Coordinates of C-alpha atoms in Angstrom, one line a residue:
M88 CA 0.1 -0.1 -0.5
G89 CA 3.3 1.9 1.1
G90 CA 3.6 5.1 2.7
F91 CA 2.2 8.4 3.3
G92 CA 4.1 11.6 5.0
T93 CA 2.3 13.7 8.0
F94 CA 2.0 17.4 7.6
C95 CA 1.7 20.1 9.9
A96 CA -1.8 21.1 11.7
L97 CA -1.2 25.4 11.7
C98 CA 0.6 25.4 8.3
G99 CA -0.2 22.1 6.7
G100 CA 3.2 22.1 5.3
S101 CA 5.7 19.3 5.2
L102 CA 7.8 18.4 8.5
V103 CA 10.7 17.4 7.2
G104 CA 13.3 19.6 5.4
G105 CA 16.9 18.8 4.6
R106 CA 19.6 16.5 5.9
Y107 CA 22.6 14.8 5.9
E108 CA 23.1 11.5 5.3
E109 CA 25.9 8.8 5.2
D110 CA 26.5 7.9 1.6
E111 CA 26.0 3.4 2.8
D112 CA 27.4 2.5 -1.0
D113 CA 30.8 4.1 -0.1
E114 CA 32.4 1.8 3.1
E115 CA 36.0 3.0 2.2
D116 CA 34.8 6.7 2.9
D117 CA 32.6 7.0 5.9
D118 CA 33.2 10.5 6.1
E119 CA 31.2 11.1 3.0
E120 CA 27.9 12.9 2.9
E121 CA 25.1 14.2 0.6
W122 CA 22.1 16.2 1.4
S123 CA 19.0 15.1 0.3
S124 CA 15.7 16.4 0.7
D125 CA 12.2 14.5 1.4
I126 CA 10.7 17.9 -0.1
E127 CA 10.4 15.6 -3.7
D128 CA 12.7 17.3 -6.4
Y129 CA 12.5 20.5 -4.9
S130 CA 15.1 22.1 -6.7
S131 CA 14.1 21.5 -10.1
S132 CA 10.6 22.4 -8.6
Y133 CA 11.1 26.1 -6.8
D134 CA 13.0 29.1 -7.9
P135 CA 16.3 28.2 -7.0
L136 CA 16.9 31.5 -5.8
L137 CA 14.8 31.1 -3.2
V138 CA 14.9 27.5 -1.6
S139 CA 17.7 26.0 -1.0
Q140 CA 18.7 24.2 1.5
D141 CA 19.4 26.1 5.0
S142 CA 16.2 27.8 3.6
L143 CA 14.3 24.5 4.6
A144 CA 15.9 24.0 7.9
W145 CA 13.0 25.2 9.7
L146 CA 10.5 23.0 8.6
D147 CA 13.2 20.1 10.4
E148 CA 11.8 22.3 13.6
S149 CA 8.9 20.3 14.9
C150 CA 7.5 19.1 18.3
C151 CA 4.1 17.5 19.0
L152 CA 1.2 18.5 21.5
G153 CA -0.8 15.5 23.0
I154 CA -2.5 14.7 26.1
N155 CA -1.1 12.3 28.3
P156 CA -5.0 10.9 30.8
Q157 CA -2.3 9.3 32.9
A158 CA -0.8 12.6 34.1
E159 CA -2.0 14.5 37.2
G160 CA -4.2 17.2 37.8
D161 CA -6.1 19.2 35.4
A162 CA -3.8 19.6 32.5
R163 CA -3.0 16.8 30.7
A164 CA -1.6 18.5 27.8
F165 CA 2.2 18.3 26.9
I166 CA 4.3 19.9 24.1
S167 CA 6.7 17.6 23.2
G168 CA 10.7 18.1 22.4
K169 CA 11.7 17.9 19.1
A170 CA 9.6 15.4 16.5
V171 CA 10.3 13.8 13.7
D172 CA 8.0 12.6 10.8
Y173 CA 8.7 8.5 10.5
D174 CA 6.1 8.0 7.7
R175 CA 2.8 6.3 7.6
G176 CA 1.4 8.9 9.9
G177 CA 3.9 8.7 12.8
V178 CA 6.4 11.2 14.3
K179 CA 9.3 9.8 16.9
V180 CA 9.5 12.6 19.3
Q181 CA 12.7 13.0 21.3
L182 CA 11.4 13.8 26.0
G183 CA 11.2 17.7 26.6
S184 CA 10.8 19.7 29.6
D185 CA 6.7 19.3 29.6
S186 CA 6.2 17.2 32.8
N187 CA 2.9 15.7 31.3
Q188 CA 5.2 14.2 28.3
P189 CA 5.4 9.9 28.9
P190 CA 8.5 9.6 28.5
T191 CA 8.7 6.2 27.7
E192 CA 6.0 7.0 24.7
T193 CA 8.3 8.2 22.0
S194 CA 6.4 6.4 19.0
L195 CA 3.4 8.5 18.7
Y196 CA 0.7 8.6 15.4
C197 CA -0.9 12.0 14.7
Y198 CA -4.7 12.7 13.4
R199 CA -5.6 9.1 14.2
K200 CA -5.1 6.7 17.3
Q201 CA -3.9 3.5 16.0
Q202 CA -5.8 1.9 19.2
L203 CA -7.9 3.3 21.8
S204 CA -5.2 3.5 24.6
G205 CA -3.0 5.0 22.0
L206 CA -1.6 8.9 22.3
L207 CA -2.9 11.2 19.4
V208 CA -0.7 14.3 18.8
F209 CA -0.8 16.7 16.3
P210 CA 2.7 18.0 14.7
F211 CA 3.7 21.6 14.2
H212 CA 6.6 23.4 13.7
N213 CA 8.1 25.7 16.3
C214 CA 7.7 28.7 14.3
C215 CA 4.1 28.4 13.4
L216 CA 3.8 27.2 17.3
D217 CA 4.6 31.3 17.7
I218 CA 2.7 32.3 15.2
F219 CA -0.1 30.8 16.7
T220 CA 0.2 32.2 20.4
Q221 CA 1.0 35.8 18.6
A222 CA -2.2 36.0 16.6
L223 CA -4.3 34.7 19.7
T224 CA -2.4 36.7 22.6
G225 CA -0.4 39.5 20.8
V226 CA 2.2 38.3 22.1
N227 CA 4.7 35.5 21.7
N228 CA 4.9 33.4 24.6
A229 CA 3.4 29.4 24.2
L230 CA 2.5 29.9 28.3
K231 CA -0.6 32.1 27.1
I232 CA -1.8 29.4 25.2
D233 CA -4.2 26.6 27.3
K234 CA -2.8 23.1 25.9
D235 CA -5.4 21.0 27.0
T236 CA -8.1 23.0 25.3
L237 CA -6.2 23.7 22.5
F238 CA -6.0 20.0 21.9
D239 CA -9.4 19.6 22.0
A240 CA -10.1 22.0 19.4
M241 CA -7.8 20.3 17.2
A242 CA -9.3 17.1 18.1
A243 CA -13.0 18.1 17.1
L244 CA -11.5 19.7 13.6
V245 CA -9.6 15.9 12.6
N246 CA -10.5 14.9 9.2
T247 CA -10.8 10.6 8.7
H248 CA -7.9 9.1 6.7
S249 CA -5.9 12.6 6.4
A250 CA -2.8 14.3 7.0
C251 CA -3.7 17.7 8.2
L252 CA -7.1 19.0 10.2
A253 CA -10.1 20.6 8.5
L254 CA -9.0 23.7 7.8
D255 CA -8.5 26.1 4.7
Y256 CA -5.0 25.8 4.7
G257 CA -4.8 28.5 1.2
S258 CA -3.3 28.8 -2.4
I259 CA -0.9 25.4 -1.7
S260 CA -1.2 21.9 -3.1
G261 CA 1.3 20.0 -1.8
Q262 CA -0.7 17.7 0.6
E263 CA -0.5 14.7 -1.9
Q264 CA 0.5 11.4 -0.4
Y265 CA 4.1 12.7 0.4
W266 CA 4.4 16.7 0.1
E267 CA 5.1 17.3 -3.5
S268 CA 6.6 20.7 -4.4
V269 CA 4.7 22.8 -7.0
P270 CA 6.2 24.8 -8.8
G271 CA 5.1 28.8 -8.0
E272 CA 4.6 27.6 -4.6
G273 CA 8.3 28.2 -2.9
F274 CA 6.6 30.7 -0.6
S275 CA 4.6 27.7 1.0
V276 CA 8.2 26.6 2.2
A277 CA 9.3 30.1 3.1
N278 CA 10.8 30.5 7.2
P279 CA 7.9 32.5 8.2
S280 CA 9.5 33.9 11.4
P281 CA 9.9 37.6 11.4
S282 CA 13.2 38.9 10.2
P283 CA 16.1 41.4 11.2
S284 CA 16.8 41.9 7.6
I285 CA 12.7 42.9 7.3
T286 CA 12.7 44.8 10.1
D287 CA 16.1 46.9 8.6
L288 CA 14.1 46.8 5.2
L289 CA 11.3 48.5 6.7
E290 CA 13.4 51.2 8.6
Q291 CA 15.4 52.0 5.3
R292 CA 11.5 52.1 3.7
L293 CA 10.0 54.5 5.9
A294 CA 12.4 56.6 6.0
T295 CA 12.2 58.0 2.5
D296 CA 9.8 60.9 1.7
S297 CA 7.5 58.6 0.0
F298 CA 5.8 57.1 3.0
Q299 CA 5.4 60.7 4.6
L300 CA 2.1 62.1 5.2
Q301 CA 1.4 64.9 2.4
V302 CA -0.9 68.0 2.6
D303 CA -4.2 67.0 1.0
R304 CA -4.4 69.4 -1.7
L305 CA -7.1 67.7 -3.4
E306 CA -10.3 69.7 -4.3
I307 CA -13.3 68.7 -6.0
T308 CA -15.9 71.2 -7.4
H309 CA -18.6 68.7 -8.1
E310 CA -19.3 65.1 -7.4
P311 CA -19.2 62.8 -10.7
R312 CA -22.5 61.9 -12.1
V313 CA -22.4 57.9 -11.9
Q314 CA -25.3 55.8 -9.8
D315 CA -23.1 54.1 -7.5
P316 CA -24.9 52.0 -4.9
L317 CA -22.5 52.6 -2.1
A318 CA -23.6 56.4 -2.3
T319 CA -26.6 55.9 -0.2
L320 CA -24.9 53.8 2.7
P321 CA -24.0 55.9 5.7
L322 CA -20.4 55.4 6.6
E323 CA -21.0 52.9 9.5
V324 CA -22.4 50.4 7.6
L325 CA -19.3 51.4 4.2
S326 CA -16.7 50.5 7.2
N327 CA -18.1 47.2 8.2
I328 CA -18.2 46.3 4.3
F329 CA -14.6 47.3 3.9
D330 CA -14.1 45.1 6.9
F331 CA -14.6 41.8 4.8
L332 CA -12.2 43.3 2.2
S333 CA -8.6 42.4 1.4
G334 CA -6.4 45.2 1.4
T335 CA -5.8 44.7 -2.8
D336 CA -9.8 44.4 -3.6
L337 CA -10.0 47.3 -1.2
L338 CA -7.7 48.9 -3.6
E339 CA -9.4 48.5 -6.5
L340 CA -13.0 49.6 -5.1
L341 CA -11.4 52.8 -4.6
K342 CA -10.8 52.8 -8.1
A343 CA -14.1 52.6 -9.0
S344 CA -16.4 54.0 -6.8
W345 CA -16.2 57.8 -5.7
P346 CA -18.3 57.1 -2.1
A347 CA -15.8 54.5 -0.9
F348 CA -12.8 56.8 -1.8
C349 CA -14.0 59.6 0.3
A350 CA -14.8 57.7 3.2
T351 CA -11.0 56.2 3.1
R352 CA -9.1 59.7 2.6
R353 CA -8.3 60.4 6.2
N354 CA -5.1 58.8 7.4
A355 CA -6.7 57.8 10.6
F356 CA -9.2 54.7 8.9
W357 CA -5.7 53.1 6.4
R358 CA -3.7 52.8 10.3
R359 CA -7.2 51.2 11.6
F360 CA -7.3 49.1 8.1
L361 CA -4.0 48.4 8.1
I362 CA -3.8 47.0 11.7
H363 CA -6.9 44.7 10.6
D364 CA -5.9 43.5 7.5
M365 CA -2.0 43.0 8.6
P366 CA -1.6 42.0 12.2
W367 CA 0.8 39.6 10.9
L368 CA 3.5 42.3 10.0
V369 CA 4.8 42.1 13.6
E370 CA 7.9 43.8 12.3
L371 CA 6.5 47.2 11.6
W372 CA 4.3 47.1 14.9
L373 CA 7.6 46.4 16.7
L374 CA 9.3 49.1 14.8
L375 CA 6.9 51.7 15.0
G376 CA 6.0 50.9 18.8
N377 CA 4.1 53.7 21.4
D378 CA 6.7 56.4 19.2
E379 CA 4.9 55.6 16.0
P380 CA 5.0 59.2 14.2
Q381 CA 2.1 60.9 13.3
E382 CA 3.0 62.1 10.1
L383 CA 3.4 58.4 8.1
D384 CA 1.2 57.7 5.9
Y385 CA 0.0 54.7 6.4
K386 CA -1.6 54.3 3.1
A387 CA 1.9 53.9 1.0
V388 CA 2.6 51.5 3.5
F389 CA -0.4 49.6 3.2
G390 CA 0.8 49.8 -0.6
M391 CA 4.4 48.1 -0.4
D392 CA 5.1 44.7 -2.7
G393 CA 8.1 43.2 -4.0
T394 CA 10.9 42.3 -1.3
F395 CA 7.9 41.7 1.2
M396 CA 6.2 38.7 -0.9
A397 CA 8.6 37.0 1.6
L398 CA 6.0 37.4 4.0
A399 CA 3.0 35.4 2.3
N400 CA 3.9 32.4 3.9
R401 CA 3.0 34.0 7.1
R402 CA 0.0 35.8 6.1
R403 CA -1.4 32.4 5.0
I404 CA -0.3 30.7 8.8
W405 CA -2.3 33.4 10.1
A406 CA -5.2 33.3 7.8
V407 CA -5.3 29.4 9.5
C408 CA -4.4 30.5 12.9
E409 CA -7.4 32.9 12.6
Q410 CA -9.6 30.0 11.5
L411 CA -9.0 28.2 14.5
A412 CA -9.5 30.7 16.7
P413 CA -12.7 30.2 17.2
H414 CA -12.3 26.5 17.7
Y415 CA -10.4 27.2 20.6
Y416 CA -12.5 29.8 22.4
R417 CA -15.5 27.8 22.4
H418 CA -14.0 25.0 24.0
L419 CA -12.2 27.0 25.7
Q420 CA -15.3 28.9 27.6
T421 CA -16.8 24.9 27.9
R422 CA -13.6 23.9 29.4
M423 CA -14.2 26.8 32.2
R424 CA -17.6 25.7 32.4
V425 CA -18.5 23.4 36.0
L426 CA -21.9 21.8 36.2
H427 CA -21.8 20.7 40.2
A428 CA -25.0 18.6 39.4
P429 CA -26.8 16.7 35.9
E430 CA -29.9 19.2 34.8
P431 CA -32.8 18.4 35.7
N432 CA -34.1 17.1 32.2
F433 CA -31.1 15.4 31.5
L434 CA -31.1 13.6 34.2
Q435 CA -35.1 12.5 34.0
A436 CA -34.2 11.6 30.3
A437 CA -31.8 9.1 31.5
I438 CA -33.0 5.8 31.6
S439 CA -31.5 2.6 33.7
T440 CA -31.0 -1.2 32.2
H441 CA -28.6 -4.3 32.7
M442 CA -29.4 -4.6 36.1
I443 CA -26.8 -7.2 36.9
S444 CA -26.5 -9.2 39.6
L445 CA -22.2 -10.5 40.4
S446 CA -23.3 -11.4 44.1
D447 CA -26.3 -11.7 46.9
E448 CA -24.5 -12.1 49.9
A449 CA -23.4 -8.6 50.5
E450 CA -27.2 -7.7 49.9
D451 CA -28.5 -9.9 51.8
N452 CA -25.8 -8.7 54.5
G453 CA -26.8 -5.0 54.3
S454 CA -22.7 -4.4 53.9
S455 CA -23.8 -2.9 50.7
S456 CA -25.1 0.3 49.3
L457 CA -26.3 1.8 45.9
Q458 CA -24.4 4.6 44.5
H459 CA -25.2 6.3 41.2
A460 CA -23.0 8.4 39.0
M461 CA -23.5 10.2 35.7
F462 CA -20.6 11.0 34.2
L463 CA -22.0 13.3 31.9
Y464 CA -24.1 16.5 33.3
S465 CA -25.9 17.7 30.1
E466 CA -26.8 17.2 26.1
E467 CA -23.8 19.6 25.9
E468 CA -21.5 17.5 27.1
I469 CA -22.4 14.8 25.1
R470 CA -22.1 16.5 21.8
G471 CA -19.2 18.7 22.2
Q472 CA -16.7 17.1 24.9
P473 CA -14.3 14.5 25.0
V474 CA -14.2 12.9 28.5
I475 CA -11.4 10.9 30.1
Y476 CA -12.5 7.8 31.9
E477 CA -10.4 6.8 35.1
V478 CA -10.3 3.2 36.5
Y479 CA -8.8 3.4 40.4
W480 CA -7.0 -0.2 41.8
A481 CA -6.3 -1.3 45.3
E482 CA -2.4 -2.7 46.0
S483 CA -4.3 -6.1 45.6
G484 CA -5.3 -5.3 42.3
Y485 CA -9.0 -4.7 43.0
L486 CA -11.1 -2.1 41.6
I487 CA -11.9 0.7 44.1
G488 CA -13.3 3.2 41.7
L489 CA -14.3 4.8 38.8
G490 CA -14.1 8.4 37.4
A491 CA -14.5 10.7 34.5
V492 CA -12.8 14.0 33.7
V493 CA -15.2 16.2 32.2
G494 CA -13.3 19.3 31.4
K495 CA -11.7 20.5 34.9
Q496 CA -14.2 18.5 36.8
R497 CA -13.5 14.9 38.1
R498 CA -16.7 13.2 38.7
I499 CA -16.3 9.5 40.9
V500 CA -18.5 6.4 41.9
G501 CA -16.2 4.9 44.4
Q502 CA -12.4 6.4 45.8
D503 CA -10.2 7.7 43.5
G504 CA -7.3 6.6 45.4
A505 CA -6.2 9.1 47.4
K506 CA -6.8 7.5 50.5
V507 CA -5.6 4.1 49.8
R508 CA -2.2 3.4 50.1
N509 CA 0.0 2.2 46.9
S510 CA -3.8 2.3 45.0
T511 CA -2.7 2.4 40.8
K512 CA -5.0 4.6 38.6
T513 CA -5.2 3.9 34.6
A514 CA -7.0 6.2 31.6
V515 CA -8.1 6.4 28.4
R516 CA -9.7 9.3 26.6
V517 CA -12.4 8.9 24.5
E518 CA -12.8 11.8 21.8
S519 CA -16.6 13.5 21.3
N520 CA -16.6 12.5 18.1
D521 CA -16.6 8.8 19.5
L522 CA -19.8 6.3 21.2
I523 CA -19.3 3.5 24.0
T524 CA -20.4 0.2 22.6
H525 CA -20.0 -2.0 25.4
I526 CA -18.2 -2.5 29.5
K527 CA -17.3 -5.4 29.4
L528 CA -16.6 -6.1 33.6
L529 CA -14.0 -9.1 34.3
V530 CA -14.5 -10.9 37.7
A531 CA -12.5 -13.1 40.1
T532 CA -12.8 -14.3 43.6
T533 CA -10.6 -16.7 46.0
D534 CA -11.6 -19.8 47.6
P535 CA -15.5 -19.4 49.1
N536 CA -14.0 -22.4 51.6
N537 CA -11.8 -20.4 54.1
G538 CA -14.0 -18.6 56.0
E539 CA -13.3 -15.2 55.0
T540 CA -16.8 -13.8 53.7
Q541 CA -14.8 -10.5 52.6
A542 CA -12.4 -12.0 50.4
A543 CA -14.7 -14.7 48.8
L544 CA -16.8 -11.4 47.4
P545 CA -16.4 -11.1 43.4
K546 CA -14.0 -8.4 42.9
V547 CA -13.6 -6.3 39.4
V548 CA -9.8 -7.1 38.2
A549 CA -10.4 -5.9 34.8
I550 CA -12.3 -3.7 32.9
E551 CA -13.1 -3.8 29.0
L552 CA -14.6 -1.3 26.9
G553 CA -15.3 -0.7 23.6
T554 CA -16.3 2.8 21.3
K555 CA -16.8 3.1 17.8
E556 CA -16.7 6.6 15.8
I557 CA -20.7 7.9 15.1
G558 CA -21.0 7.8 11.7
K559 CA -19.0 4.7 10.6
A560 CA -20.1 1.4 10.8
R561 CA -19.2 -0.9 14.1
M562 CA -16.3 -1.3 13.5
E563 CA -14.8 -0.8 17.4
Q564 CA -11.9 -0.4 19.3
G565 CA -11.2 -2.0 22.9
W566 CA -9.1 -1.5 26.0
K567 CA -8.5 -3.0 29.0
F568 CA -8.2 -1.0 31.9
S569 CA -6.4 -3.5 34.8
P570 CA -3.6 -2.9 37.7
S571 CA -0.5 -4.4 36.8
A572 CA -0.9 -7.2 39.4
V573 CA -2.5 -10.8 36.8
L574 CA -5.5 -12.2 38.9
P575 CA -7.0 -15.4 37.5
C576 CA -10.5 -14.4 35.8
I577 CA -13.7 -16.7 36.5
S578 CA -16.2 -14.6 34.8
A579 CA -17.2 -11.9 32.6
T580 CA -20.0 -9.7 32.5
V581 CA -20.6 -7.8 29.3
L582 CA -22.8 -4.5 29.5
H583 CA -24.2 -3.2 25.9
V584 CA -25.1 0.3 24.9
T585 CA -27.7 0.1 22.6
D586 CA -27.9 1.7 19.3
G587 CA -29.5 5.4 19.8
A588 CA -28.8 5.8 23.0
T589 CA -25.3 7.0 24.9
F590 CA -23.3 5.8 27.8
V591 CA -23.8 9.0 30.3
G592 CA -22.8 7.1 33.9
L593 CA -23.4 3.8 35.6
A594 CA -24.5 3.2 39.1
G595 CA -23.4 -0.3 41.3
H596 CA -23.1 -1.4 44.8
I597 CA -20.5 -0.2 46.7
D598 CA -18.5 -2.1 49.8
Q599 CA -18.7 -0.7 53.0
V600 CA -16.0 -1.1 54.0
L601 CA -14.6 1.6 51.6
T602 CA -15.5 3.9 54.4
L603 CA -12.7 2.5 56.6
P604 CA -9.5 3.4 57.0
A605 CA -6.3 2.4 54.3
P606 CA -5.1 -0.7 54.1
Q607 CA -7.8 -2.8 55.1
T608 CA -9.6 -1.3 52.2
P609 CA -9.9 -4.5 50.0
G610 CA -11.6 -2.9 47.3
L611 CA -14.8 -1.9 45.4
A612 CA -17.3 -5.2 45.1
L613 CA -19.7 -4.2 41.6
L614 CA -22.0 -6.2 42.7
T615 CA -25.0 -4.4 40.3
M616 CA -24.3 -1.9 37.8
V617 CA -26.8 0.0 35.5
L618 CA -25.8 1.9 32.6
E619 CA -27.2 5.0 32.2
R620 CA -28.0 6.2 28.9
Y621 CA -29.6 9.0 27.1
H622 CA -31.4 9.1 23.7
T623 CA -30.3 12.0 21.6
E624 CA -31.5 12.7 18.1
H625 CA -27.8 13.9 17.6
R626 CA -26.4 10.5 18.5
A627 CA -29.2 8.3 16.8
S628 CA -28.1 9.8 13.4
G629 CA -24.8 8.4 14.3
N630 CA -25.7 4.7 14.2
A631 CA -24.8 1.8 11.5

């Protein structure tokens, strides 16, 4: 079938620039090296005066954004160390400074999981991340970005069987099975980072008389007699229309419309429009700073071209960041929202099934109590919230608690292990476009003839979780939550989520001994489990 490349999530470009490789065929000269590029035939397709080995070096400086479900705390996202594309949709990553990065995970898949327990990452160039933070926050500081929110926003934009996000990356056409160099698109591999050479050139250009504001000596004795639909619009409406135009389109409009020309004669308009249309020209704004000259002709600055075409790639990437920004802020708002209980209508709509009894003894002696845990509290959480499901285990290997992390809120049934000595946790993230299809309980027990009634109770020693993607045939992924200890399994109970329903919570009989101080806690016995499900039109439309 062959391999395929992976592209940057922010610019859509190649993750591979040039590199030196040893000539393995020449054993006599181990020092002989030759430079090659995984950008196919770049020298014959791109202008060699614009694209060189050095100019492609920035493509090799990449990293990845991922989520580590096993991490502690509210923030679980990480930015990896250096990432290298290694074909078939994957990257090899080095360990970076982010404490959430799993130290043992070095080969990761981009844009799609190969299995439910695998880590999903989004690759991007270091300078593309700088542009994204500049576009969203106005400063080049990645600490201003909520990494978990950015991951959620990108995960919601994943294209099935694609090597980039569902965004418009502009006028580039190199995204094939591998990145292909296309004649005339050399700008797409130009380094978009701020450049001292551009700053120097701007200083030189702005120092000339051509950019000094001239006295407006235009005198109009009478208006042209032309039927112009813009003539009837108020200035405020015209200004709003101008905001939807690119700079090139606006200049063309001024040639054709007298009202538009008159509305844009003031220098203050061109200053505002320049900031609106060229926020990516950071060299200019840093150069002007707070002491920008009042006599500067902003319309003349706006009309600069030629040498500044080198900024085309940054402008293109900035436009991609502006598309991603609304998704980021929407997920940020959702992530910050906290619900302390299920919404009443949502709770009434939930129904329970699968009342499976694993043991009657605890119910007979009154040693257990029934607890309900709604993991999702609203229809909005069903429609667009990824969930991290956590399972907590006692040192003995028995289940002591289950939980779900929605946004920054953890919802637990049983115990989360904080008060249980030597407890462990396993976790998996279920994306918002995935449905839980079933939960399998693997149950073990000890010899009931040993006289210890409590020890003879069945204990859950492993849980299997199955999911499928919305709108797809029942192609399930599965993952087993289990502690490190290997215990004999004597039975299995499968709880299916029926088509047209969504898993939102569960209920179970929890052994009262959990209230005793650790380490006497033997574990959580799910004597009965009930799936709480919620019917929604949104979910029913995705059934196969």
